[in-house]
């Protein structure tokens, strides 16, 4: 069957059948554990993830803001230095001796040169960040303490000179100098300094009189910028407007910044994938220096704090997991354990150990359940006791009835012997009576069967009547009228005899002259009706009433055997009138009880009587076709 | 119960693994840090160079050494000093520097005594101090880095004797108050006296460390002593002044001049033959190794001595000779900046 199921359905079916999928099949313990874990660990994890996410975002933003601020500050100090240098160039150009040097065509005397050099020395004394100052006039003559031309080539042909001229008196930072015909005495290399230039113009003619060149030590910028470290490996770098590096640290993440990345924006931030590493850039351009300070740091290791927070969160989740698991296990254990115990008690009770008791003083539901369980067991034990008692009684009754059957059997055998003896000796009457008596017993016993064919019951009553006829001779007449339709039907045995006996002893015998007993059997209303009518003395209304009542009071349904059950049938006939009255009813009641016990209250005995006119007893008996079917 | 223990074991193992990975990642970061290598300071540490006449070219080479050392150690440096030749001003500047609690101070003392109190104060406050170029032997400074000035005087005397042909009259223009100049003078005089008896040192004059003052002193001497054939200027400005004076007096090339140090003016004069020779000091070395020593003292990278502060044991070399070389017309080109 299963093999016929193809692919998807099979899997789906299996899936649905999977034990773990069906929550209802889970042991209560696992359900509880699952529940506790869900409400302890899941929110913790969610909270952790949320916090991590939030702090990540917030810190990233703060880092960016912070970096932006730092860059702003760095730019400010750079501008401060640049501003100082600018002032210096102005200050130098204001000096009358320098002015003369720039404008006059005659060569300055030695003492004046000495003075000018002293004047320039003053700047380097005060501003130690200045590596050198060079003043060049339009003729290419120069003045400096620290710098001098390498060759005789005129300094006015230098790039920096031309740049300064182009700017028309505006201060200009030209970054690291290169290929200059100027060197410093103190061996500052090109990459050690940053050059600034400013052309000095004649205010009237706007003619370039000369250029002031100042070398700024890069160390000053480096110290300002180096002081700022972003995260673990982040750093600041400064590039000029050509994209050339002014300052780059020793181990940069990005060796060369592309000018295109920064473009024309004065400030901003972006991230790039460099060598498989996500790198964040934050930059700000200083409008004064035209330099752009760029913060470069790896986004992954943004800041230590994030990692630290993550560590704490993970520690927290771990602790919650440990506590949660322990707590959920313990809680589920405390809840499921008594249930398990109760269950095992019930199993043992199921296996038959009813003496077991749930011993726990707990006041919760399980305790209550336990006590109910104990009460139930008590009740069951009690009921079982009752059933046993009844069974014992029933058994005793059966034994008694067996004994009662054994005695008549012996009697019946003896009667048979007597019959043969009397036949031998020719006493026909005796033979006939004994034979009848013998048949009476045989049918009465009928091998212990409760239900016998109607014919046999009729034969039984006939034998009885024959015996009584022998005794009463002409005083007793009888007639039998059996509907042939009844052939093959079964009835309870010995239901006629007690009634006929009553009719003889209480009806016919009391009457004067011969009496007649008529027995009729027929089918009516789907029932067998057996009518026994006599023309005896009959009975008074009170007696009839009493008799009917005693027949009716008998419980119509056989309920559970109980000690309160009245047992009127155990009263035996005696000599007194009262006992006689009772005895009169005894046979009928016996029949009534037997029929009603076997077939129910809709069957039984009905009595009609009129004083002086006789009595008619009708037995209502169900139609029993087979012995087996009617067997109660 | 067993299951629970197993779950716990798995959880704890996972956690340990996480911690391990976390610590490991930390380690790799640290190795990245270590990549910067060896001696590595903090950019916030500020070492100060203090001297006098701070504008003069002579210090620039010292400062360059100081700055180069700072670049390789990743620390900050500052250059301060008296603008004039003024002991009081230098002391004031030094006191100001000490008040800022720098990581270390390299001092060139204007004279052996003026700064002793201030230097001792700094050392007692836990600020490492070394002296360079010109010392203050009575102070508690850890070390002195500079030219063996007596030896420089000896070298100058030998050179002078060679130039003068072993006989004649010589003069010294110096700074009498300053220890290094005194020693140069002493080395010069002692050598002349002992090795060259034919040479007479006729005058030791104060040039005040200034070009013009030295020039006028030389002029006067030239006037007083017509047979003067050798002048030894113990410092750079003096040499140039003397050169100018001799040139103006038209006594070249009879009068031989030995200058000191290798500033542009002196080198130019050596090249043009006005100054016959000059003595080059290891000025860059002074600055460079001063900062190295200060850094070692600051970071305690010194001999493992318990209570090294109070032991009195020398923690760094107490004296470093930064060397002296004679620069003549033959080798002067290599002293120009490239």
XYZ file of N, CA, C and O in Angstrom, chain B residues 197-311:
460
model
N 106.147 74.561 19.923
C 106.699 75.651 20.724
C 106.965 76.918 19.900
O 107.035 78.014 20.456
N 107.027 76.751 18.592
C 107.300 77.936 17.773
C 106.053 78.783 17.535
O 106.108 79.870 16.981
N 104.950 78.236 17.862
C 103.703 78.979 17.660
C 103.304 79.607 18.983
O 103.357 78.984 20.032
N 102.861 80.834 18.869
C 102.468 81.578 20.060
C 100.991 81.912 19.966
O 100.519 82.404 18.941
N 100.261 81.629 21.011
C 98.852 82.058 21.049
C 98.850 83.423 21.729
O 99.073 83.538 22.922
N 98.654 84.440 20.932
C 98.844 85.780 21.449
C 97.591 86.362 22.080
O 97.646 87.271 22.905
N 96.421 85.826 21.675
C 95.212 86.406 22.263
C 94.076 85.395 22.270
O 93.963 84.560 21.380
N 93.235 85.452 23.320
C 91.985 84.685 23.382
C 90.887 85.707 23.621
O 90.811 86.322 24.688
N 90.072 85.936 22.601
C 89.114 87.035 22.668
C 87.663 86.500 22.670
O 87.400 85.390 22.219
N 86.773 87.364 23.136
C 85.342 87.000 23.183
C 84.646 87.479 21.920
O 84.622 88.683 21.647
N 84.143 86.563 21.171
C 83.432 86.929 19.927
C 81.933 87.030 20.113
O 81.197 87.364 19.197
N 81.477 86.720 21.267
C 80.056 86.788 21.642
C 79.159 85.930 20.745
O 77.939 86.114 20.698
N 79.776 85.046 20.006
C 78.975 84.152 19.173
C 78.269 84.867 18.056
O 77.321 84.345 17.471
N 78.726 86.053 17.753
C 78.055 86.827 16.716
C 79.040 87.171 15.620
O 80.208 87.463 15.849
N 78.503 87.114 14.378
C 79.346 87.324 13.202
C 80.036 88.703 13.214
O 81.250 88.805 13.034
N 79.222 89.720 13.500
C 79.764 91.075 13.424
C 80.747 91.357 14.557
O 81.813 91.949 14.347
N 80.355 90.913 15.764
C 81.244 91.127 16.927
C 82.596 90.451 16.669
O 83.666 91.050 16.840
N 82.510 89.175 16.208
C 83.730 88.420 15.939
C 84.564 89.133 14.869
O 85.795 89.206 14.962
N 83.857 89.641 13.859
C 84.551 90.328 12.772
C 85.322 91.541 13.289
O 86.506 91.737 12.964
N 84.659 92.329 14.164
C 85.339 93.539 14.656
C 86.501 93.175 15.571
O 87.550 93.829 15.568
N 86.302 92.097 16.349
C 87.393 91.638 17.225
C 88.589 91.242 16.356
O 89.749 91.619 16.630
N 88.301 90.504 15.274
C 89.366 90.040 14.385
C 90.081 91.243 13.744
O 91.310 91.282 13.646
N 89.253 92.214 13.346
C 89.801 93.424 12.744
C 90.811 94.094 13.691
O 91.912 94.478 13.306
N 90.375 94.217 14.930
C 91.221 94.835 15.959
C 92.521 94.045 16.117
O 93.618 94.608 16.136
N 92.371 92.726 16.200
C 93.544 91.870 16.406
C 94.510 91.998 15.231
O 95.741 92.078 15.401
N 93.921 92.042 14.023
C 94.762 92.146 12.829
C 95.562 93.456 12.839
O 96.710 93.512 12.421
N 94.857 94.477 13.372
C 95.523 95.771 13.463
C 96.636 95.747 14.506
O 97.734 96.248 14.290
N 96.311 95.102 15.652
C 97.275 95.091 16.759
C 98.498 94.234 16.422
O 99.634 94.554 16.785
N 98.190 93.076 15.757
C 99.294 92.143 15.501
C 99.464 91.983 14.005
O 98.811 91.131 13.384
N 100.348 92.754 13.388
C 100.531 92.646 11.929
C 101.087 91.264 11.529
O 100.892 90.825 10.400
N 101.745 90.591 12.455
C 102.340 89.290 12.111
C 101.432 88.116 12.510
O 101.867 86.984 12.599
N 100.203 88.433 12.739
C 99.233 87.372 13.094
C 98.966 86.515 11.859
O 98.616 87.039 10.793
N 99.189 85.216 11.946
C 99.003 84.376 10.764
C 97.934 83.283 10.961
O 97.651 82.512 10.042
N 97.396 83.220 12.124
C 96.375 82.176 12.325
C 95.292 82.601 13.287
O 95.584 83.139 14.366
N 94.037 82.435 12.888
C 92.928 82.720 13.808
C 92.035 81.485 13.886
O 91.626 80.925 12.859
N 91.771 81.092 15.094
C 90.871 79.954 15.336
C 89.590 80.483 15.958
O 89.599 81.047 17.059
N 88.506 80.381 15.223
C 87.213 80.805 15.760
C 86.512 79.547 16.256
O 86.311 78.589 15.506
N 86.127 79.540 17.530
C 85.577 78.314 18.105
C 84.089 78.120 17.814
O 83.481 77.183 18.301
N 83.499 79.042 17.092
C 82.094 78.786 16.722
C 81.809 79.387 15.355
O 82.572 80.204 14.845
N 80.728 78.979 14.756
C 80.466 79.213 13.336
C 80.381 80.680 12.954
O 81.054 81.123 12.027
N 79.534 81.403 13.696
C 79.359 82.810 13.330
C 80.685 83.554 13.383
O 80.974 84.405 12.534
N 81.471 83.185 14.394
C 82.781 83.805 14.555
C 83.645 83.584 13.332
O 84.283 84.518 12.821
N 83.676 82.378 12.809
C 84.483 82.022 11.649
C 84.161 82.893 10.449
O 85.062 83.441 9.799
N 82.839 83.046 10.179
C 82.419 83.858 9.029
C 82.831 85.312 9.246
O 83.353 85.975 8.342
N 82.633 85.809 10.500
C 83.005 87.190 10.829
C 84.499 87.410 10.603
O 84.919 88.395 9.981
N 85.263 86.477 11.115
C 86.716 86.555 10.990
C 87.100 86.545 9.516
O 87.926 87.353 9.050
N 86.484 85.634 8.776
C 86.749 85.524 7.336
C 86.527 86.850 6.636
O 87.365 87.313 5.870
N 85.342 87.444 6.933
C 85.028 88.733 6.327
C 86.068 89.787 6.703
O 86.532 90.560 5.854
N 86.456 89.810 7.985
C 87.406 90.821 8.486
C 88.760 90.659 7.802
O 89.360 91.644 7.347
N 89.219 89.410 7.709
C 90.536 89.143 7.099
C 90.498 89.536 5.634
O 91.427 90.150 5.100
N 89.356 89.175 4.993
C 89.209 89.485 3.580
C 89.251 91.004 3.370
O 89.950 91.520 2.487
N 88.491 91.717 4.217
C 88.437 93.170 4.106
C 89.798 93.778 4.373
O 90.207 94.756 3.710
N 90.507 93.187 5.336
C 91.829 93.726 5.685
C 92.869 93.373 4.629
O 94.014 93.856 4.686
N 92.511 92.523 3.695
C 93.398 92.141 2.615
C 94.571 91.296 3.085
O 95.634 91.291 2.475
N 94.370 90.584 4.171
C 95.475 89.789 4.724
C 95.443 88.348 4.212
O 96.203 87.494 4.668
N 94.499 88.053 3.301
C 94.437 86.707 2.723
C 95.525 86.562 1.684
O 95.873 87.552 1.025
N 96.063 85.475 1.458
C 95.878 84.216 2.173
C 96.890 84.016 3.286
O 97.089 82.895 3.733
N 97.534 85.129 3.683
C 98.573 84.996 4.717
C 97.993 84.518 6.040
O 98.548 83.654 6.717
N 96.870 85.105 6.373
C 96.244 84.717 7.650
C 95.367 83.477 7.413
O 94.457 83.494 6.569
N 95.701 82.431 8.117
C 94.915 81.182 7.997
C 93.799 81.197 9.037
O 94.039 81.549 10.203
N 92.651 80.804 8.592
C 91.505 80.804 9.514
C 90.991 79.364 9.674
O 90.832 78.633 8.687
N 90.754 79.003 10.885
C 90.071 77.730 11.138
C 88.746 78.054 11.808
O 88.714 78.728 12.861
N 87.732 77.679 11.185
C 86.395 77.938 11.729
C 85.883 76.728 12.499
O 86.590 75.754 12.746
N 84.593 76.835 12.817
C 83.970 75.725 13.520
C 82.584 75.519 12.926
O 81.925 76.467 12.515
N 82.180 74.297 12.832
C 80.850 73.941 12.324
C 80.737 74.160 10.817
O 81.637 74.709 10.194
N 79.612 73.716 10.291
C 79.478 73.654 8.838
C 78.234 74.368 8.360
O 77.427 73.809 7.622
N 78.033 75.588 8.805
C 76.907 76.350 8.262
C 77.245 76.813 6.849
O 78.391 76.743 6.417
N 76.240 77.286 6.159
C 76.395 77.649 4.751
C 77.521 78.661 4.544
O 78.386 78.500 3.671
N 77.537 79.703 5.412
C 78.534 80.745 5.281
C 79.950 80.187 5.407
O 80.833 80.486 4.590
N 80.157 79.383 6.416
C 81.469 78.793 6.656
C 81.873 77.910 5.479
O 82.996 78.002 4.973
N 80.924 77.051 5.032
C 81.230 76.130 3.940
C 81.600 76.917 2.674
O 82.561 76.571 1.972
N 80.793 77.975 2.425
C 81.086 78.806 1.247
C 82.510 79.382 1.332
O 83.238 79.406 0.346
N 82.882 79.825 2.525
C 84.197 80.420 2.717
C 85.305 79.379 2.585
O 86.398 79.669 2.090
N 84.991 78.143 3.066
C 85.967 77.055 2.910
C 86.149 76.784 1.426
O 87.256 76.642 0.913
N 85.016 76.774 0.712
C 85.056 76.476 -0.710
C 85.848 77.544 -1.476
O 86.649 77.232 -2.358
N 85.612 78.802 -1.060
C 86.307 79.888 -1.767
C 87.723 80.129 -1.220
O 88.448 80.973 -1.724
N 88.084 79.419 -0.170
C 89.451 79.484 0.318
C 89.694 80.540 1.375
O 90.814 80.700 1.845
N 88.666 81.273 1.761
C 88.843 82.295 2.798
C 89.152 81.607 4.126
O 90.081 81.954 4.830
N 88.343 80.605 4.421
C 88.578 79.827 5.639
C 89.323 78.564 5.202
O 88.888 77.862 4.281
N 90.424 78.302 5.831
C 91.249 77.174 5.413
C 90.639 75.831 5.810
O 90.702 74.860 5.074
N 90.071 75.817 6.988
C 89.479 74.558 7.457
C 88.399 74.843 8.485
O 88.406 75.907 9.132
N 87.520 73.941 8.601
C 86.517 74.074 9.673
C 86.321 72.706 10.304
O 86.646 71.677 9.711
N 85.795 72.725 11.488
C 85.605 71.467 12.212
C 84.113 71.119 12.229
O 83.302 71.919 12.700
N 83.807 69.986 11.682
C 82.398 69.578 11.626
C 82.070 68.705 12.825
O 82.727 67.704 13.076
N 81.048 69.129 13.541
C 80.601 68.327 14.678
C 79.487 67.393 14.218
O 78.826 67.648 13.227
N 79.290 66.369 14.998
C 78.181 65.447 14.688
C 76.891 65.984 15.266
O 76.304 65.394 16.168
N 76.451 67.113 14.697
C 75.287 67.761 15.297
C 74.008 66.940 15.151
O 73.181 66.858 16.052
N 73.863 66.310 13.980
C 72.666 65.484 13.773
C 72.623 64.357 14.802
O 71.601 64.063 15.410
N 73.800 63.761 15.014
C 73.914 62.696 16.021
C 73.493 63.169 17.397
O 72.848 62.432 18.144
N 73.880 64.399 17.722
C 73.509 64.928 19.042
C 71.998 64.899 19.222
O 71.486 64.415 20.227
N 71.319 65.433 18.246
C 69.853 65.490 18.349
C 69.251 64.095 18.342
O 68.411 63.748 19.182
N 69.727 63.267 17.393
C 69.130 61.945 17.214
C 69.280 61.096 18.468
O 68.326 60.553 19.000
N 70.547 61.048 18.957
C 70.766 60.146 20.098
C 70.266 60.734 21.400
O 69.979 59.989 22.330
N 70.137 62.042 21.469
C 69.516 62.641 22.649
C 68.096 62.112 22.805
O 67.683 61.663 23.878
N 67.370 62.152 21.708
C 65.985 61.698 21.795
C 65.924 60.192 22.061
O 65.085 59.739 22.839
N 66.835 59.448 21.458
C 66.863 58.001 21.711
C 67.054 57.730 23.207
O 66.372 56.906 23.801
N 67.996 58.458 23.782
C 68.254 58.258 25.214
C 67.046 58.680 26.047
O 66.658 57.980 26.975
N 66.479 59.799 25.683
C 65.299 60.260 26.428
C 64.180 59.239 26.344
O 63.512 58.942 27.329
N 63.999 58.691 25.141
C 62.944 57.694 24.935
C 63.186 56.457 25.809
O 62.284 55.947 26.450
N 64.434 56.015 25.819
C 64.774 54.840 26.634
C 64.554 55.124 28.110
O 64.054 54.263 28.845
N 64.923 56.320 28.518
C 64.739 56.667 29.928
C 63.265 56.765 30.266
O 62.812 56.263 31.292
N 62.530 57.383 29.364
C 61.089 57.571 29.602
C 60.385 56.217 29.705
O 59.521 56.016 30.545
N 60.764 55.282 28.836
C 60.066 53.997 28.804
C 60.743 52.942 29.660
O 60.327 51.790 29.650
N 61.786 53.351 30.367
C 62.450 52.406 31.259
C 63.138 51.271 30.535
O 63.335 50.188 31.091
N 63.456 51.483 29.247
C 64.166 50.429 28.507
C 65.646 50.587 28.841
O 66.452 51.031 28.028
N 65.978 50.254 30.058
C 67.351 50.427 30.505
C 67.760 49.180 31.252
O 66.944 48.274 31.446
N 68.995 49.158 31.655
C 69.527 48.030 32.419
C 68.569 47.661 33.551
O 68.041 48.542 34.237
N 68.374 46.355 33.736
C 67.417 45.926 34.756
C 68.012 46.093 36.144
O 68.671 45.211 36.660
N 67.799 47.226 36.705
C 68.272 47.466 38.065
C 67.060 47.809 38.910
O 66.259 48.650 38.516
N 66.943 47.105 40.021
C 65.839 47.429 40.912
C 66.044 48.845 41.414
O 67.180 49.246 41.712
N 64.966 49.578 41.480
C 65.033 50.968 41.935
C 66.067 51.743 41.133
O 66.973 52.355 41.669
N 65.888 51.689 39.826
C 66.892 52.322 38.971
C 66.938 53.833 39.140
O 67.953 54.465 38.923
N 65.821 54.370 39.608
C 65.782 55.823 39.779
C 66.776 56.259 40.851
O 67.427 57.294 40.732
N 66.870 55.411 41.924
C 67.683 55.845 43.052
C 69.032 55.160 43.147
O 69.821 55.444 44.046
N 69.283 54.227 42.227
C 70.491 53.421 42.378
C 71.769 54.196 42.084
O 72.836 53.825 42.517
